[in-house]
Amino acid sequence: AKESGFLMEKGDEFLTVSEVAERLKLHPNSVRTMIQDGRLPAIRIKRQYRVLPSALDAFAKKATIVG
């Protein structure tokens, strides 16, 4: 198991893979791949991944802007 490397902040609620996919306009399988590759920090609760909004924001800030 990989360590997520993020701390939960007060008021943070976990996002589902589907919610992350909707925000990034990606397929849920693409989000799962990014989590499994370690590009997007997440935790696993039972058999489902969860992502903190702060982790998604940090991921988006690191994303390469093309154009």
Coordinates of C-alpha atoms in Angstrom, one line a residue:
A1 CA 0.0 0.0 0.0
K2 CA 1.2 3.5 -0.9
E3 CA 1.1 6.3 1.7
S4 CA -1.1 9.1 0.6
G5 CA 1.2 12.0 1.8
F6 CA -1.6 14.4 2.7
L7 CA -3.2 15.6 5.9
M8 CA -6.9 16.1 6.4
E9 CA -7.8 19.7 7.0
K10 CA -10.8 20.7 9.1
G11 CA -13.9 20.8 6.9
D12 CA -12.4 18.6 4.2
E13 CA -14.8 15.9 2.9
F14 CA -13.6 13.1 0.7
L15 CA -14.5 13.0 -3.0
T16 CA -15.4 9.8 -4.8
V17 CA -13.7 8.8 -8.0
S18 CA -16.8 9.8 -9.9
E19 CA -16.9 13.2 -8.4
V20 CA -13.2 13.8 -9.2
A21 CA -13.8 12.5 -12.8
E22 CA -16.7 14.9 -13.2
R23 CA -14.6 17.9 -12.0
L24 CA -11.7 17.0 -14.2
K25 CA -14.0 16.0 -17.1
L26 CA -12.3 12.6 -17.3
H27 CA -13.5 9.0 -17.3
P28 CA -13.5 7.5 -13.8
N29 CA -11.1 4.8 -15.1
S30 CA -8.6 7.6 -15.9
V31 CA -8.9 8.9 -12.4
R32 CA -8.3 5.4 -10.9
T33 CA -5.2 5.0 -13.1
M34 CA -3.8 8.4 -11.9
I35 CA -4.4 7.2 -8.3
Q36 CA -2.8 3.8 -8.9
D37 CA 0.2 5.5 -10.6
G38 CA 0.6 7.7 -7.6
R39 CA -0.1 10.9 -9.5
L40 CA -3.2 11.8 -7.5
P41 CA -3.1 11.2 -3.7
A42 CA -6.0 9.1 -2.4
I43 CA -6.9 6.7 0.3
R44 CA -8.7 3.5 0.0
I45 CA -11.8 2.8 2.2
K46 CA -12.8 -0.8 1.8
R47 CA -12.7 -1.2 -1.9
Q48 CA -13.2 2.4 -3.0
Y49 CA -10.8 5.3 -3.4
R50 CA -11.4 8.7 -1.8
V51 CA -9.7 12.0 -2.6
L52 CA -9.5 15.1 -0.5
P53 CA -10.4 18.3 -2.2
S54 CA -7.1 19.8 -1.1
A55 CA -5.2 16.9 -2.8
L56 CA -7.2 17.5 -6.0
D57 CA -6.4 21.2 -5.8
A58 CA -2.7 20.5 -5.4
F59 CA -2.8 18.0 -8.3
A60 CA -4.5 20.6 -10.5
K61 CA -1.9 23.3 -9.6
K62 CA 0.9 20.9 -10.6
A63 CA -0.8 20.0 -14.0
T64 CA 1.0 21.2 -17.1
I65 CA -0.7 24.0 -19.0
V66 CA -0.6 23.4 -22.7
G67 CA -1.0 26.1 -25.3

